[in-house]
CSV table of C-alpha atoms in Angstrom, one decimal:
chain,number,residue,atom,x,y,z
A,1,UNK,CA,63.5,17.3,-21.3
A,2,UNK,CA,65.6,15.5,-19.6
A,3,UNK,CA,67.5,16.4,-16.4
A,4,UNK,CA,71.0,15.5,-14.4
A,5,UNK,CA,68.3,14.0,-11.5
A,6,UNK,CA,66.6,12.1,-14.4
A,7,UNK,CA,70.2,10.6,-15.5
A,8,UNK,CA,70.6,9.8,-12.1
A,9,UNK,CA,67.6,8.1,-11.2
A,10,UNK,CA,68.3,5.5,-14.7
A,11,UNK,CA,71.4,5.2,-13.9
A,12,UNK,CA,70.1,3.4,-10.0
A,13,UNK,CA,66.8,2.3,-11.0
A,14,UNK,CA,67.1,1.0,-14.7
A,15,UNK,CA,66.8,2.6,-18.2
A,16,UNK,CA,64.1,3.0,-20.2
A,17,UNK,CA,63.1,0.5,-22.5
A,18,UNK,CA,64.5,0.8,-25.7
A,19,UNK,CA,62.7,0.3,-29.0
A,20,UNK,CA,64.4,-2.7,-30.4
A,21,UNK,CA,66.9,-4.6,-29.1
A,22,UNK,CA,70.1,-5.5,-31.4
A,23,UNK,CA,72.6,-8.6,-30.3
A,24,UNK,CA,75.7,-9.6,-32.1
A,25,UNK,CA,78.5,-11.5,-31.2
A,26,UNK,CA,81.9,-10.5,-30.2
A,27,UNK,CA,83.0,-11.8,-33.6
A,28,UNK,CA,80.0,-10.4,-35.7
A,29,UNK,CA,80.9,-6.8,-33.9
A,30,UNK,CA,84.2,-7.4,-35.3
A,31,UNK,CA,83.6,-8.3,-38.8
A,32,UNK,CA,81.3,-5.2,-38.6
A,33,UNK,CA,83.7,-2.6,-37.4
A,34,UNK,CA,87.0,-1.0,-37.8
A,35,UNK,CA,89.6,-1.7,-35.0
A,36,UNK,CA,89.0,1.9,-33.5
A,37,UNK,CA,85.2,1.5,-33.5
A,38,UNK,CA,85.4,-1.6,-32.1
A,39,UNK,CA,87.5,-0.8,-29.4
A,40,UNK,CA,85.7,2.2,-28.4
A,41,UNK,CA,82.4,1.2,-28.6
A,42,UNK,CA,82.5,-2.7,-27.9
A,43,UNK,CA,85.5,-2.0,-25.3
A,44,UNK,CA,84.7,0.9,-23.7
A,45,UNK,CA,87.3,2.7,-25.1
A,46,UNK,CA,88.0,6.4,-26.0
A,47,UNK,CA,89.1,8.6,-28.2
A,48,UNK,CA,91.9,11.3,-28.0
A,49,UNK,CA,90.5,14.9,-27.8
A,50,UNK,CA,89.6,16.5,-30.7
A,51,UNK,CA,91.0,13.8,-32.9
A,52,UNK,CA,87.1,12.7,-33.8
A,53,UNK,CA,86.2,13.4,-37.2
A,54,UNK,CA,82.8,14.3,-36.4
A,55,UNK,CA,84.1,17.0,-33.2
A,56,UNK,CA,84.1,19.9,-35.4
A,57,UNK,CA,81.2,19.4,-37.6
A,58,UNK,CA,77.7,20.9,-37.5
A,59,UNK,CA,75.9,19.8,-40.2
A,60,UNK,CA,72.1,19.4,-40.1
A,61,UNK,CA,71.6,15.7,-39.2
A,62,UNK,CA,70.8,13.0,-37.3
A,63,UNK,CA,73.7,11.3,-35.1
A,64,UNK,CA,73.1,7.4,-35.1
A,65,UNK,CA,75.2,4.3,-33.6
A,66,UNK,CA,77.4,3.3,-35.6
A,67,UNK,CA,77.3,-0.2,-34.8
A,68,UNK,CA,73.1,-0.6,-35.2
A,69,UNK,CA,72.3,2.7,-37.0
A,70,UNK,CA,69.8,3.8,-34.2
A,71,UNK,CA,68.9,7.6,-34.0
A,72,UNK,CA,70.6,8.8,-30.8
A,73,UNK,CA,71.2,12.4,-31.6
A,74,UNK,CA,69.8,15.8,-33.3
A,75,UNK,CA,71.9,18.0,-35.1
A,76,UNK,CA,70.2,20.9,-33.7
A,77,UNK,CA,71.5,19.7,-30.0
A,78,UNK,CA,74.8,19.5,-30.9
A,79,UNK,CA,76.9,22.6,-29.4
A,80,UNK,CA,80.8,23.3,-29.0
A,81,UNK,CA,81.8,22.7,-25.4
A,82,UNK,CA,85.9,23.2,-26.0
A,83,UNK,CA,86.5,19.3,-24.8
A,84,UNK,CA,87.8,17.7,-27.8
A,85,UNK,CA,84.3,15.9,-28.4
A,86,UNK,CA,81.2,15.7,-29.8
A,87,UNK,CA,78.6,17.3,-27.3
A,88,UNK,CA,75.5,17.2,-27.4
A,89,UNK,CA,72.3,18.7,-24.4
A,90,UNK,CA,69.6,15.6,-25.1
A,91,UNK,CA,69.2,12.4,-26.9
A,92,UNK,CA,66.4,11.9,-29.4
A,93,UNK,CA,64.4,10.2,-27.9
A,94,UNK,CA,63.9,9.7,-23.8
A,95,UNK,CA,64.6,5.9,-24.3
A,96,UNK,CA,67.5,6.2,-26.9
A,97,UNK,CA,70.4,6.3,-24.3
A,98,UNK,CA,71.4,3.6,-21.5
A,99,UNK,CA,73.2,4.8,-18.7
A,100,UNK,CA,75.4,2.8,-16.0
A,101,UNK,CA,77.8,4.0,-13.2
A,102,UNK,CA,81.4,4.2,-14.3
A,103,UNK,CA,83.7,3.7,-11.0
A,104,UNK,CA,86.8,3.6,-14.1
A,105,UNK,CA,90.0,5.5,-13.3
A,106,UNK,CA,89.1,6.1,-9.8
A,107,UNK,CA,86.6,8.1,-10.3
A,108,UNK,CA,82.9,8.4,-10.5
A,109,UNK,CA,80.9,9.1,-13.6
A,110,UNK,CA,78.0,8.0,-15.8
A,111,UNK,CA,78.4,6.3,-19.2
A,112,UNK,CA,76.5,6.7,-21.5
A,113,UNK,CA,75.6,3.7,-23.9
A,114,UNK,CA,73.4,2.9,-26.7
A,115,UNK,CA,70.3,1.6,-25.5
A,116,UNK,CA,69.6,-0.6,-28.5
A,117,UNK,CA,72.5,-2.4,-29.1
A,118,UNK,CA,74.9,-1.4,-25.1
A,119,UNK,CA,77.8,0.4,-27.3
A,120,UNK,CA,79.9,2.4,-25.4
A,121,UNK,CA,79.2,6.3,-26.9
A,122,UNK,CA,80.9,8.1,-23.9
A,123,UNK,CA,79.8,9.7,-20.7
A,124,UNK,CA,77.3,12.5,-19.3
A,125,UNK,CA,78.1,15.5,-17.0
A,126,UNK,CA,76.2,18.0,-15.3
A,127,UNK,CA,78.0,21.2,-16.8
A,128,UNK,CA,76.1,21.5,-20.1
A,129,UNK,CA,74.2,24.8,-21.0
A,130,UNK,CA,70.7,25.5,-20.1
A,131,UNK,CA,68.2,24.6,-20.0
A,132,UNK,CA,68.9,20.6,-19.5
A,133,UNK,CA,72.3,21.6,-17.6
A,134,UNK,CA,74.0,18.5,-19.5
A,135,UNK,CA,76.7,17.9,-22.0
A,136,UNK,CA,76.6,14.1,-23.5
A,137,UNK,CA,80.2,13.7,-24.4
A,138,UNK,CA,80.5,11.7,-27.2
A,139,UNK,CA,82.8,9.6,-28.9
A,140,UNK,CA,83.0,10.5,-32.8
A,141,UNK,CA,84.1,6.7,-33.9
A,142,UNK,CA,80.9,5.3,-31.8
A,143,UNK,CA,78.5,7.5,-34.4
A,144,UNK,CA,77.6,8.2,-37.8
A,145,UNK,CA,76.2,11.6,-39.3
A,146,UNK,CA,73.2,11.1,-41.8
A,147,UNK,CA,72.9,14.6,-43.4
A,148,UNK,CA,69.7,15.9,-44.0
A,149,UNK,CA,68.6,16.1,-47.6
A,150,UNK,CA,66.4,18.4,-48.9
């Protein structure tokens, strides 16, 4: 499991190594995505709170990038923190997230990124419930919901 001191330490001493590596082009990311995806998650943008179409659901799943289809999140992570976002306590796999230092908007945070591919999902904080202690904070136009089928 991972924890805020774990985040931390990838964040200043480098990520794990992901899987597989994905690479487009500016242009290929475009002709790939809608405006709003590609501004949030090639851009670094955001989305307004609780305008996400995915902020609200909790259906059994797996969360994946929606510009390379890697597996980031669990359904069963998923939990309602009130902030108008997706939030989620742990990625699916140790090496599935990239995180970086965000000095943006005078302030000082951690973005969190897909580790396959660099899109921008959102950012992580330290205020999550137990037992990890973090809430990823995701954006719902940088993800996709596969449903579980039975």
């Amino acid at each position: 499991m991972l924890t805020w001191k774990d985040v931390i330490n990838f964040s200043v001493n480098g990520n794990p190594t992901p899987d597989r590596r994905v690479e487009k082009t500016e242009a290929e990311w475009s002709a790939q995505l809608t405006l709003e995806q590609f501004r949030i998650t090639r851009q670094k943008g955001t989305e307004r709170a609780h305008s996400g179409a995915l902020c609200s659901i909790y259906d059994e799943g797996k969360y994946n990038c929606i510009c390379c289809n890697t597996p980031l999140f669990d359904s069963t992570i998923k939990f309602s923190s009130g902030t108008g976002w997706p939030s989620f306590t742990q990625p699916i796999k140790e090496n599935a997230i990239k995180y970086e230092k965000d000095s943006s908007f005078g302030m000082v945070r951690v973005e969190v990124m897909c580790n396959t591919c660099d899109a921008h999902l959102g950012h992580i904080f330290p205020d999550g419930p137990e037992p990890s202690g973090l809430r990823y904070c995701i954006n719902s136009e940088s993800m996709t919901l596969e449903k579980e089928t039975d």
